[in-house]
């Protein structure tokens, strides 16, 4: 059920029978292929040569390495936005989305693609498209598709609130609220277990 969960907490893991919207602590989203983009980022940030930076990233966008390909697409989109080429940015994000959990710029590729498409559509004043994209992003947030910290989850939901202007459906909001109660309960239980010095064992709770 959406309003109840069995939760197991140990020193090294948290398991829940229901989706957890967020987890204790901060999530380590490391960009393992950042070194591949040193030359392009030097062009982009140090030399402010955006056209050459775009060419540098484009050359890596067909890499057989999924992580490099994702990193190149994410950076291409970033530069396209700086060049005021939103359609190119959207195309890059569309190509990025199918790479799923592959990390890009420190976050999963599909999260970056969905989040940044919303930002671009807002900049373009494409209100109907933004509403559709934001609702899809919100559904994935409240389905716990990504492993996030509480601060990350609330930041992204705050953006969705801005994009949707409180036009969520009542059913969607009630499910999200129930799942957030579970996630907040898990955080409180984890803190309590650590305060009691019991985090070295395993505890089972119903939330």
JSON list of N, CA and C in Angstrom, two decimals, residues 68-147:
[
{"chain": "A", "resi": 68, "resn": "UNK", "atom": "N", "xyz": [30.85, 8.31, -21.33]},
{"chain": "A", "resi": 68, "resn": "UNK", "atom": "CA", "xyz": [31.43, 9.40, -22.11]},
{"chain": "A", "resi": 68, "resn": "UNK", "atom": "C", "xyz": [30.37, 10.01, -23.01]},
{"chain": "A", "resi": 69, "resn": "UNK", "atom": "N", "xyz": [29.55, 9.14, -23.64]},
{"chain": "A", "resi": 69, "resn": "UNK", "atom": "CA", "xyz": [28.50, 9.64, -24.52]},
{"chain": "A", "resi": 69, "resn": "UNK", "atom": "C", "xyz": [27.51, 10.52, -23.73]},
{"chain": "A", "resi": 70, "resn": "UNK", "atom": "N", "xyz": [27.14, 10.05, -22.55]},
{"chain": "A", "resi": 70, "resn": "UNK", "atom": "CA", "xyz": [26.21, 10.83, -21.72]},
{"chain": "A", "resi": 70, "resn": "UNK", "atom": "C", "xyz": [26.83, 12.15, -21.31]},
{"chain": "A", "resi": 71, "resn": "UNK", "atom": "N", "xyz": [28.10, 12.11, -20.90]},
{"chain": "A", "resi": 71, "resn": "UNK", "atom": "CA", "xyz": [28.77, 13.34, -20.50]},
{"chain": "A", "resi": 71, "resn": "UNK", "atom": "C", "xyz": [28.86, 14.33, -21.63]},
{"chain": "A", "resi": 72, "resn": "UNK", "atom": "N", "xyz": [29.12, 13.84, -22.83]},
{"chain": "A", "resi": 72, "resn": "UNK", "atom": "CA", "xyz": [29.22, 14.73, -24.00]},
{"chain": "A", "resi": 72, "resn": "UNK", "atom": "C", "xyz": [27.87, 15.35, -24.32]},
{"chain": "A", "resi": 73, "resn": "UNK", "atom": "N", "xyz": [26.80, 14.57, -24.29]},
{"chain": "A", "resi": 73, "resn": "UNK", "atom": "CA", "xyz": [25.47, 15.10, -24.60]},
{"chain": "A", "resi": 73, "resn": "UNK", "atom": "C", "xyz": [25.02, 16.14, -23.57]},
{"chain": "A", "resi": 74, "resn": "UNK", "atom": "N", "xyz": [25.29, 15.84, -22.31]},
{"chain": "A", "resi": 74, "resn": "UNK", "atom": "CA", "xyz": [24.93, 16.80, -21.27]},
{"chain": "A", "resi": 74, "resn": "UNK", "atom": "C", "xyz": [25.66, 18.12, -21.43]},
{"chain": "A", "resi": 75, "resn": "UNK", "atom": "N", "xyz": [26.93, 18.04, -21.77]},
{"chain": "A", "resi": 75, "resn": "UNK", "atom": "CA", "xyz": [27.72, 19.27, -21.97]},
{"chain": "A", "resi": 75, "resn": "UNK", "atom": "C", "xyz": [27.34, 19.99, -23.26]},
{"chain": "A", "resi": 76, "resn": "UNK", "atom": "N", "xyz": [27.02, 19.22, -24.30]},
{"chain": "A", "resi": 76, "resn": "UNK", "atom": "CA", "xyz": [26.53, 19.86, -25.53]},
{"chain": "A", "resi": 76, "resn": "UNK", "atom": "C", "xyz": [25.27, 20.68, -25.24]},
{"chain": "A", "resi": 77, "resn": "UNK", "atom": "N", "xyz": [24.37, 20.11, -24.48]},
{"chain": "A", "resi": 77, "resn": "UNK", "atom": "CA", "xyz": [23.13, 20.82, -24.16]},
{"chain": "A", "resi": 77, "resn": "UNK", "atom": "C", "xyz": [23.43, 22.07, -23.35]},
{"chain": "A", "resi": 78, "resn": "UNK", "atom": "N", "xyz": [24.35, 21.95, -22.42]},
{"chain": "A", "resi": 78, "resn": "UNK", "atom": "CA", "xyz": [24.70, 23.11, -21.59]},
{"chain": "A", "resi": 78, "resn": "UNK", "atom": "C", "xyz": [25.24, 24.26, -22.44]},
{"chain": "A", "resi": 79, "resn": "UNK", "atom": "N", "xyz": [26.14, 23.93, -23.38]},
{"chain": "A", "resi": 79, "resn": "UNK", "atom": "CA", "xyz": [26.71, 24.96, -24.24]},
{"chain": "A", "resi": 79, "resn": "UNK", "atom": "C", "xyz": [25.66, 25.51, -25.20]},
{"chain": "A", "resi": 80, "resn": "UNK", "atom": "N", "xyz": [24.80, 24.65, -25.72]},
{"chain": "A", "resi": 80, "resn": "UNK", "atom": "CA", "xyz": [23.74, 25.11, -26.63]},
{"chain": "A", "resi": 80, "resn": "UNK", "atom": "C", "xyz": [22.85, 26.14, -25.94]},
{"chain": "A", "resi": 81, "resn": "UNK", "atom": "N", "xyz": [22.58, 25.94, -24.66]},
{"chain": "A", "resi": 81, "resn": "UNK", "atom": "CA", "xyz": [21.78, 26.91, -23.92]},
{"chain": "A", "resi": 81, "resn": "UNK", "atom": "C", "xyz": [22.53, 28.23, -23.78]},
{"chain": "A", "resi": 82, "resn": "UNK", "atom": "N", "xyz": [23.82, 28.14, -23.53]},
{"chain": "A", "resi": 82, "resn": "UNK", "atom": "CA", "xyz": [24.62, 29.37, -23.43]},
{"chain": "A", "resi": 82, "resn": "UNK", "atom": "C", "xyz": [24.63, 30.12, -24.76]},
{"chain": "A", "resi": 83, "resn": "UNK", "atom": "N", "xyz": [24.56, 29.37, -25.85]},
{"chain": "A", "resi": 83, "resn": "UNK", "atom": "CA", "xyz": [24.54, 29.98, -27.19]},
{"chain": "A", "resi": 83, "resn": "UNK", "atom": "C", "xyz": [23.14, 30.40, -27.62]},
{"chain": "A", "resi": 84, "resn": "UNK", "atom": "N", "xyz": [22.18, 30.25, -26.71]},
{"chain": "A", "resi": 84, "resn": "UNK", "atom": "CA", "xyz": [20.78, 30.58, -27.01]},
{"chain": "A", "resi": 84, "resn": "UNK", "atom": "C", "xyz": [20.26, 29.75, -28.18]},
{"chain": "A", "resi": 85, "resn": "UNK", "atom": "N", "xyz": [20.55, 28.46, -28.11]},
{"chain": "A", "resi": 85, "resn": "UNK", "atom": "CA", "xyz": [20.06, 27.52, -29.13]},
{"chain": "A", "resi": 85, "resn": "UNK", "atom": "C", "xyz": [19.24, 26.44, -28.41]},
{"chain": "A", "resi": 86, "resn": "UNK", "atom": "N", "xyz": [18.06, 26.80, -27.92]},
{"chain": "A", "resi": 86, "resn": "UNK", "atom": "CA", "xyz": [17.28, 25.87, -27.10]},
{"chain": "A", "resi": 86, "resn": "UNK", "atom": "C", "xyz": [16.85, 24.60, -27.82]},
{"chain": "A", "resi": 87, "resn": "UNK", "atom": "N", "xyz": [16.56, 24.69, -29.13]},
{"chain": "A", "resi": 87, "resn": "UNK", "atom": "CA", "xyz": [16.16, 23.47, -29.84]},
{"chain": "A", "resi": 87, "resn": "UNK", "atom": "C", "xyz": [17.30, 22.47, -29.88]},
{"chain": "A", "resi": 88, "resn": "UNK", "atom": "N", "xyz": [18.52, 22.94, -30.06]},
{"chain": "A", "resi": 88, "resn": "UNK", "atom": "CA", "xyz": [19.67, 22.04, -30.03]},
{"chain": "A", "resi": 88, "resn": "UNK", "atom": "C", "xyz": [19.83, 21.42, -28.65]},
{"chain": "A", "resi": 89, "resn": "UNK", "atom": "N", "xyz": [19.61, 22.23, -27.62]},
{"chain": "A", "resi": 89, "resn": "UNK", "atom": "CA", "xyz": [19.70, 21.71, -26.25]},
{"chain": "A", "resi": 89, "resn": "UNK", "atom": "C", "xyz": [18.67, 20.61, -26.02]},
{"chain": "A", "resi": 90, "resn": "UNK", "atom": "N", "xyz": [17.43, 20.84, -26.47]},
{"chain": "A", "resi": 90, "resn": "UNK", "atom": "CA", "xyz": [16.38, 19.83, -26.30]},
{"chain": "A", "resi": 90, "resn": "UNK", "atom": "C", "xyz": [16.72, 18.54, -27.05]},
{"chain": "A", "resi": 91, "resn": "UNK", "atom": "N", "xyz": [17.28, 18.67, -28.23]},
{"chain": "A", "resi": 91, "resn": "UNK", "atom": "CA", "xyz": [17.68, 17.48, -28.99]},
{"chain": "A", "resi": 91, "resn": "UNK", "atom": "C", "xyz": [18.74, 16.69, -28.24]},
{"chain": "A", "resi": 92, "resn": "UNK", "atom": "N", "xyz": [19.69, 17.40, -27.63]},
{"chain": "A", "resi": 92, "resn": "UNK", "atom": "CA", "xyz": [20.73, 16.72, -26.86]},
{"chain": "A", "resi": 92, "resn": "UNK", "atom": "C", "xyz": [20.13, 16.02, -25.64]},
{"chain": "A", "resi": 93, "resn": "UNK", "atom": "N", "xyz": [19.19, 16.68, -24.96]},
{"chain": "A", "resi": 93, "resn": "UNK", "atom": "CA", "xyz": [18.56, 16.05, -23.80]},
{"chain": "A", "resi": 93, "resn": "UNK", "atom": "C", "xyz": [17.71, 14.85, -24.23]},
{"chain": "A", "resi": 94, "resn": "UNK", "atom": "N", "xyz": [17.06, 14.94, -25.39]},
{"chain": "A", "resi": 94, "resn": "UNK", "atom": "CA", "xyz": [16.28, 13.81, -25.90]},
{"chain": "A", "resi": 94, "resn": "UNK", "atom": "C", "xyz": [17.19, 12.61, -26.16]},
{"chain": "A", "resi": 95, "resn": "UNK", "atom": "N", "xyz": [18.40, 12.87, -26.67]},
{"chain": "A", "resi": 95, "resn": "UNK", "atom": "CA", "xyz": [19.35, 11.79, -26.92]},
{"chain": "A", "resi": 95, "resn": "UNK", "atom": "C", "xyz": [19.94, 11.25, -25.62]},
{"chain": "A", "resi": 96, "resn": "UNK", "atom": "N", "xyz": [19.98, 12.10, -24.60]},
{"chain": "A", "resi": 96, "resn": "UNK", "atom": "CA", "xyz": [20.54, 11.71, -23.31]},
{"chain": "A", "resi": 96, "resn": "UNK", "atom": "C", "xyz": [19.60, 10.81, -22.51]},
{"chain": "A", "resi": 97, "resn": "UNK", "atom": "N", "xyz": [18.31, 11.08, -22.58]},
{"chain": "A", "resi": 97, "resn": "UNK", "atom": "CA", "xyz": [17.33, 10.39, -21.74]},
{"chain": "A", "resi": 97, "resn": "UNK", "atom": "C", "xyz": [17.40, 8.86, -21.79]},
{"chain": "A", "resi": 98, "resn": "UNK", "atom": "N", "xyz": [17.55, 8.24, -22.99]},
{"chain": "A", "resi": 98, "resn": "UNK", "atom": "CA", "xyz": [17.58, 6.78, -23.04]},
{"chain": "A", "resi": 98, "resn": "UNK", "atom": "C", "xyz": [18.79, 6.14, -22.35]},
{"chain": "A", "resi": 99, "resn": "UNK", "atom": "N", "xyz": [19.77, 6.96, -21.96]},
{"chain": "A", "resi": 99, "resn": "UNK", "atom": "CA", "xyz": [20.95, 6.41, -21.29]},
{"chain": "A", "resi": 99, "resn": "UNK", "atom": "C", "xyz": [20.68, 6.13, -19.82]},
{"chain": "A", "resi": 100, "resn": "UNK", "atom": "N", "xyz": [19.46, 6.45, -19.36]},
{"chain": "A", "resi": 100, "resn": "UNK", "atom": "CA", "xyz": [18.98, 5.99, -18.06]},
{"chain": "A", "resi": 100, "resn": "UNK", "atom": "C", "xyz": [19.85, 6.33, -16.88]},
{"chain": "A", "resi": 101, "resn": "UNK", "atom": "N", "xyz": [20.32, 5.30, -16.19]},
{"chain": "A", "resi": 101, "resn": "UNK", "atom": "CA", "xyz": [21.07, 5.48, -14.95]},
{"chain": "A", "resi": 101, "resn": "UNK", "atom": "C", "xyz": [22.54, 5.81, -15.17]},
{"chain": "A", "resi": 102, "resn": "UNK", "atom": "N", "xyz": [22.99, 5.86, -16.41]},
{"chain": "A", "resi": 102, "resn": "UNK", "atom": "CA", "xyz": [24.36, 6.27, -16.70]},
{"chain": "A", "resi": 102, "resn": "UNK", "atom": "C", "xyz": [24.59, 7.67, -16.12]},
{"chain": "A", "resi": 103, "resn": "UNK", "atom": "N", "xyz": [25.69, 7.86, -15.41]},
{"chain": "A", "resi": 103, "resn": "UNK", "atom": "CA", "xyz": [25.92, 9.13, -14.74]},
{"chain": "A", "resi": 103, "resn": "UNK", "atom": "C", "xyz": [26.41, 10.19, -15.71]},
{"chain": "A", "resi": 104, "resn": "UNK", "atom": "N", "xyz": [25.90, 11.41, -15.55]},
{"chain": "A", "resi": 104, "resn": "UNK", "atom": "CA", "xyz": [26.32, 12.54, -16.35]},
{"chain": "A", "resi": 104, "resn": "UNK", "atom": "C", "xyz": [26.31, 13.77, -15.46]},
{"chain": "A", "resi": 105, "resn": "UNK", "atom": "N", "xyz": [27.43, 14.49, -15.43]},
{"chain": "A", "resi": 105, "resn": "UNK", "atom": "CA", "xyz": [27.53, 15.68, -14.60]},
{"chain": "A", "resi": 105, "resn": "UNK", "atom": "C", "xyz": [27.11, 15.38, -13.16]},
{"chain": "A", "resi": 106, "resn": "UNK", "atom": "N", "xyz": [27.45, 14.18, -12.72]},
{"chain": "A", "resi": 106, "resn": "UNK", "atom": "CA", "xyz": [27.19, 13.80, -11.34]},
{"chain": "A", "resi": 106, "resn": "UNK", "atom": "C", "xyz": [25.80, 13.31, -11.03]},
{"chain": "A", "resi": 107, "resn": "UNK", "atom": "N", "xyz": [24.94, 13.14, -12.03]},
{"chain": "A", "resi": 107, "resn": "UNK", "atom": "CA", "xyz": [23.57, 12.69, -11.79]},
{"chain": "A", "resi": 107, "resn": "UNK", "atom": "C", "xyz": [23.14, 11.71, -12.88]},
{"chain": "A", "resi": 108, "resn": "UNK", "atom": "N", "xyz": [22.11, 10.89, -12.63]},
{"chain": "A", "resi": 108, "resn": "UNK", "atom": "CA", "xyz": [21.66, 9.96, -13.66]},
{"chain": "A", "resi": 108, "resn": "UNK", "atom": "C", "xyz": [21.20, 10.68, -14.92]},
{"chain": "A", "resi": 109, "resn": "UNK", "atom": "N", "xyz": [21.51, 10.10, -16.07]},
{"chain": "A", "resi": 109, "resn": "UNK", "atom": "CA", "xyz": [21.24, 10.75, -17.35]},
{"chain": "A", "resi": 109, "resn": "UNK", "atom": "C", "xyz": [19.77, 11.08, -17.53]},
{"chain": "A", "resi": 110, "resn": "UNK", "atom": "N", "xyz": [18.87, 10.15, -17.19]},
{"chain": "A", "resi": 110, "resn": "UNK", "atom": "CA", "xyz": [17.45, 10.42, -17.42]},
{"chain": "A", "resi": 110, "resn": "UNK", "atom": "C", "xyz": [16.92, 11.49, -16.47]},
{"chain": "A", "resi": 111, "resn": "UNK", "atom": "N", "xyz": [17.48, 11.59, -15.26]},
{"chain": "A", "resi": 111, "resn": "UNK", "atom": "CA", "xyz": [17.10, 12.67, -14.36]},
{"chain": "A", "resi": 111, "resn": "UNK", "atom": "C", "xyz": [17.52, 14.01, -14.95]},
{"chain": "A", "resi": 112, "resn": "UNK", "atom": "N", "xyz": [18.78, 14.10, -15.39]},
{"chain": "A", "resi": 112, "resn": "UNK", "atom": "CA", "xyz": [19.28, 15.34, -15.99]},
{"chain": "A", "resi": 112, "resn": "UNK", "atom": "C", "xyz": [18.43, 15.73, -17.20]},
{"chain": "A", "resi": 113, "resn": "UNK", "atom": "N", "xyz": [18.15, 14.77, -18.07]},
{"chain": "A", "resi": 113, "resn": "UNK", "atom": "CA", "xyz": [17.40, 15.06, -19.29]},
{"chain": "A", "resi": 113, "resn": "UNK", "atom": "C", "xyz": [16.01, 15.61, -18.97]},
{"chain": "A", "resi": 114, "resn": "UNK", "atom": "N", "xyz": [15.29, 14.97, -18.06]},
{"chain": "A", "resi": 114, "resn": "UNK", "atom": "CA", "xyz": [13.93, 15.40, -17.73]},
{"chain": "A", "resi": 114, "resn": "UNK", "atom": "C", "xyz": [13.94, 16.74, -17.02]},
{"chain": "A", "resi": 115, "resn": "UNK", "atom": "N", "xyz": [14.82, 16.90, -16.05]},
{"chain": "A", "resi": 115, "resn": "UNK", "atom": "CA", "xyz": [14.91, 18.15, -15.31]},
{"chain": "A", "resi": 115, "resn": "UNK", "atom": "C", "xyz": [15.26, 19.32, -16.22]},
{"chain": "A", "resi": 116, "resn": "UNK", "atom": "N", "xyz": [16.28, 19.14, -17.04]},
{"chain": "A", "resi": 116, "resn": "UNK", "atom": "CA", "xyz": [16.76, 20.25, -17.86]},
{"chain": "A", "resi": 116, "resn": "UNK", "atom": "C", "xyz": [15.84, 20.55, -19.04]},
{"chain": "A", "resi": 117, "resn": "UNK", "atom": "N", "xyz": [15.12, 19.55, -19.53]},
{"chain": "A", "resi": 117, "resn": "UNK", "atom": "CA", "xyz": [14.11, 19.85, -20.56]},
{"chain": "A", "resi": 117, "resn": "UNK", "atom": "C", "xyz": [13.07, 20.81, -19.99]},
{"chain": "A", "resi": 118, "resn": "UNK", "atom": "N", "xyz": [12.69, 20.59, -18.74]},
{"chain": "A", "resi": 118, "resn": "UNK", "atom": "CA", "xyz": [11.74, 21.52, -18.11]},
{"chain": "A", "resi": 118, "resn": "UNK", "atom": "C", "xyz": [12.31, 22.93, -18.06]},
{"chain": "A", "resi": 119, "resn": "UNK", "atom": "N", "xyz": [13.57, 23.04, -17.66]},
{"chain": "A", "resi": 119, "resn": "UNK", "atom": "CA", "xyz": [14.20, 24.36, -17.56]},
{"chain": "A", "resi": 119, "resn": "UNK", "atom": "C", "xyz": [14.24, 25.06, -18.92]},
{"chain": "A", "resi": 120, "resn": "UNK", "atom": "N", "xyz": [14.58, 24.30, -19.97]},
{"chain": "A", "resi": 120, "resn": "UNK", "atom": "CA", "xyz": [14.65, 24.90, -21.31]},
{"chain": "A", "resi": 120, "resn": "UNK", "atom": "C", "xyz": [13.26, 25.32, -21.79]},
{"chain": "A", "resi": 121, "resn": "UNK", "atom": "N", "xyz": [12.26, 24.48, -21.57]},
{"chain": "A", "resi": 121, "resn": "UNK", "atom": "CA", "xyz": [10.90, 24.82, -22.00]},
{"chain": "A", "resi": 121, "resn": "UNK", "atom": "C", "xyz": [10.38, 26.04, -21.25]},
{"chain": "A", "resi": 122, "resn": "UNK", "atom": "N", "xyz": [10.77, 26.18, -19.99]},
{"chain": "A", "resi": 122, "resn": "UNK", "atom": "CA", "xyz": [10.40, 27.40, -19.26]},
{"chain": "A", "resi": 122, "resn": "UNK", "atom": "C", "xyz": [11.04, 28.63, -19.90]},
{"chain": "A", "resi": 123, "resn": "UNK", "atom": "N", "xyz": [12.31, 28.51, -20.26]},
{"chain": "A", "resi": 123, "resn": "UNK", "atom": "CA", "xyz": [13.01, 29.63, -20.90]},
{"chain": "A", "resi": 123, "resn": "UNK", "atom": "C", "xyz": [12.38, 29.98, -22.25]},
{"chain": "A", "resi": 124, "resn": "UNK", "atom": "N", "xyz": [11.82, 28.98, -22.93]},
{"chain": "A", "resi": 124, "resn": "UNK", "atom": "CA", "xyz": [11.18, 29.19, -24.23]},
{"chain": "A", "resi": 124, "resn": "UNK", "atom": "C", "xyz": [9.73, 29.66, -24.10]},
{"chain": "A", "resi": 125, "resn": "UNK", "atom": "N", "xyz": [9.23, 29.72, -22.87]},
{"chain": "A", "resi": 125, "resn": "UNK", "atom": "CA", "xyz": [7.82, 30.06, -22.63]},
{"chain": "A", "resi": 125, "resn": "UNK", "atom": "C", "xyz": [6.86, 29.08, -23.31]},
{"chain": "A", "resi": 126, "resn": "UNK", "atom": "N", "xyz": [7.29, 27.81, -23.37]},
{"chain": "A", "resi": 126, "resn": "UNK", "atom": "CA", "xyz": [6.45, 26.75, -23.93]},
{"chain": "A", "resi": 126, "resn": "UNK", "atom": "C", "xyz": [5.63, 26.14, -22.79]},
{"chain": "A", "resi": 127, "resn": "UNK", "atom": "N", "xyz": [4.59, 26.84, -22.38]},
{"chain": "A", "resi": 127, "resn": "UNK", "atom": "CA", "xyz": [3.90, 26.50, -21.14]},
{"chain": "A", "resi": 127, "resn": "UNK", "atom": "C", "xyz": [3.21, 25.14, -21.18]},
{"chain": "A", "resi": 128, "resn": "UNK", "atom": "N", "xyz": [2.56, 24.80, -22.29]},
{"chain": "A", "resi": 128, "resn": "UNK", "atom": "CA", "xyz": [1.88, 23.51, -22.37]},
{"chain": "A", "resi": 128, "resn": "UNK", "atom": "C", "xyz": [2.87, 22.35, -22.36]},
{"chain": "A", "resi": 129, "resn": "UNK", "atom": "N", "xyz": [3.93, 22.49, -23.14]},
{"chain": "A", "resi": 129, "resn": "UNK", "atom": "CA", "xyz": [4.96, 21.44, -23.16]},
{"chain": "A", "resi": 129, "resn": "UNK", "atom": "C", "xyz": [5.64, 21.33, -21.80]},
{"chain": "A", "resi": 130, "resn": "UNK", "atom": "N", "xyz": [5.87, 22.48, -21.17]},
{"chain": "A", "resi": 130, "resn": "UNK", "atom": "CA", "xyz": [6.50, 22.46, -19.84]},
{"chain": "A", "resi": 130, "resn": "UNK", "atom": "C", "xyz": [5.61, 21.73, -18.84]},
{"chain": "A", "resi": 131, "resn": "UNK", "atom": "N", "xyz": [4.31, 21.98, -18.88]},
{"chain": "A", "resi": 131, "resn": "UNK", "atom": "CA", "xyz": [3.41, 21.32, -17.94]},
{"chain": "A", "resi": 131, "resn": "UNK", "atom": "C", "xyz": [3.45, 19.81, -18.12]},
{"chain": "A", "resi": 132, "resn": "UNK", "atom": "N", "xyz": [3.45, 19.34, -19.38]},
{"chain": "A", "resi": 132, "resn": "UNK", "atom": "CA", "xyz": [3.50, 17.90, -19.64]},
{"chain": "A", "resi": 132, "resn": "UNK", "atom": "C", "xyz": [4.82, 17.30, -19.13]},
{"chain": "A", "resi": 133, "resn": "UNK", "atom": "N", "xyz": [5.92, 17.97, -19.43]},
{"chain": "A", "resi": 133, "resn": "UNK", "atom": "CA", "xyz": [7.23, 17.46, -19.03]},
{"chain": "A", "resi": 133, "resn": "UNK", "atom": "C", "xyz": [7.38, 17.49, -17.51]},
{"chain": "A", "resi": 134, "resn": "UNK", "atom": "N", "xyz": [6.90, 18.56, -16.88]},
{"chain": "A", "resi": 134, "resn": "UNK", "atom": "CA", "xyz": [7.02, 18.68, -15.43]},
{"chain": "A", "resi": 134, "resn": "UNK", "atom": "C", "xyz": [6.19, 17.62, -14.72]},
{"chain": "A", "resi": 135, "resn": "UNK", "atom": "N", "xyz": [5.01, 17.31, -15.25]},
{"chain": "A", "resi": 135, "resn": "UNK", "atom": "CA", "xyz": [4.19, 16.26, -14.63]},
{"chain": "A", "resi": 135, "resn": "UNK", "atom": "C", "xyz": [4.88, 14.90, -14.74]},
{"chain": "A", "resi": 136, "resn": "UNK", "atom": "N", "xyz": [5.51, 14.65, -15.88]},
{"chain": "A", "resi": 136, "resn": "UNK", "atom": "CA", "xyz": [6.23, 13.40, -16.05]},
{"chain": "A", "resi": 136, "resn": "UNK", "atom": "C", "xyz": [7.41, 13.33, -15.08]},
{"chain": "A", "resi": 137, "resn": "UNK", "atom": "N", "xyz": [8.13, 14.43, -14.95]},
{"chain": "A", "resi": 137, "resn": "UNK", "atom": "CA", "xyz": [9.25, 14.48, -14.01]},
{"chain": "A", "resi": 137, "resn": "UNK", "atom": "C", "xyz": [8.75, 14.27, -12.58]},
{"chain": "A", "resi": 138, "resn": "UNK", "atom": "N", "xyz": [7.63, 14.90, -12.23]},
{"chain": "A", "resi": 138, "resn": "UNK", "atom": "CA", "xyz": [7.07, 14.76, -10.89]},
{"chain": "A", "resi": 138, "resn": "UNK", "atom": "C", "xyz": [6.64, 13.32, -10.62]},
{"chain": "A", "resi": 139, "resn": "UNK", "atom": "N", "xyz": [6.03, 12.67, -11.62]},
{"chain": "A", "resi": 139, "resn": "UNK", "atom": "CA", "xyz": [5.63, 11.28, -11.43]},
{"chain": "A", "resi": 139, "resn": "UNK", "atom": "C", "xyz": [6.84, 10.40, -11.13]},
{"chain": "A", "resi": 140, "resn": "UNK", "atom": "N", "xyz": [7.94, 10.66, -11.81]},
{"chain": "A", "resi": 140, "resn": "UNK", "atom": "CA", "xyz": [9.14, 9.85, -11.57]},
{"chain": "A", "resi": 140, "resn": "UNK", "atom": "C", "xyz": [9.75, 10.16, -10.21]},
{"chain": "A", "resi": 141, "resn": "UNK", "atom": "N", "xyz": [9.69, 11.42, -9.80]},
{"chain": "A", "resi": 141, "resn": "UNK", "atom": "CA", "xyz": [10.16, 11.76, -8.45]},
{"chain": "A", "resi": 141, "resn": "UNK", "atom": "C", "xyz": [9.35, 11.02, -7.39]},
{"chain": "A", "resi": 142, "resn": "UNK", "atom": "N", "xyz": [8.02, 11.06, -7.53]},
{"chain": "A", "resi": 142, "resn": "UNK", "atom": "CA", "xyz": [7.17, 10.48, -6.50]},
{"chain": "A", "resi": 142, "resn": "UNK", "atom": "C", "xyz": [7.00, 8.97, -6.65]},
{"chain": "A", "resi": 143, "resn": "UNK", "atom": "N", "xyz": [7.59, 8.40, -7.70]},
{"chain": "A", "resi": 143, "resn": "UNK", "atom": "CA", "xyz": [7.66, 6.95, -7.84]},
{"chain": "A", "resi": 143, "resn": "UNK", "atom": "C", "xyz": [9.01, 6.42, -7.34]},
{"chain": "A", "resi": 144, "resn": "UNK", "atom": "N", "xyz": [9.85, 7.34, -6.87]},
{"chain": "A", "resi": 144, "resn": "UNK", "atom": "CA", "xyz": [11.18, 6.98, -6.34]},
{"chain": "A", "resi": 144, "resn": "UNK", "atom": "C", "xyz": [12.03, 6.30, -7.40]},
{"chain": "A", "resi": 145, "resn": "UNK", "atom": "N", "xyz": [11.99, 6.83, -8.61]},
{"chain": "A", "resi": 145, "resn": "UNK", "atom": "CA", "xyz": [12.79, 6.25, -9.69]},
{"chain": "A", "resi": 145, "resn": "UNK", "atom": "C", "xyz": [14.28, 6.51, -9.51]},
{"chain": "A", "resi": 146, "resn": "UNK", "atom": "N", "xyz": [14.62, 7.55, -8.74]},
{"chain": "A", "resi": 146, "resn": "UNK", "atom": "CA", "xyz": [16.02, 7.89, -8.51]},
{"chain": "A", "resi": 146, "resn": "UNK", "atom": "C", "xyz": [16.33, 7.86, -7.02]},
{"chain": "A", "resi": 147, "resn": "UNK", "atom": "N", "xyz": [17.52, 7.41, -6.68]},
{"chain": "A", "resi": 147, "resn": "UNK", "atom": "CA", "xyz": [17.95, 7.43, -5.28]},
{"chain": "A", "resi": 147, "resn": "UNK", "atom": "C", "xyz": [18.46, 8.83, -4.95]}
]
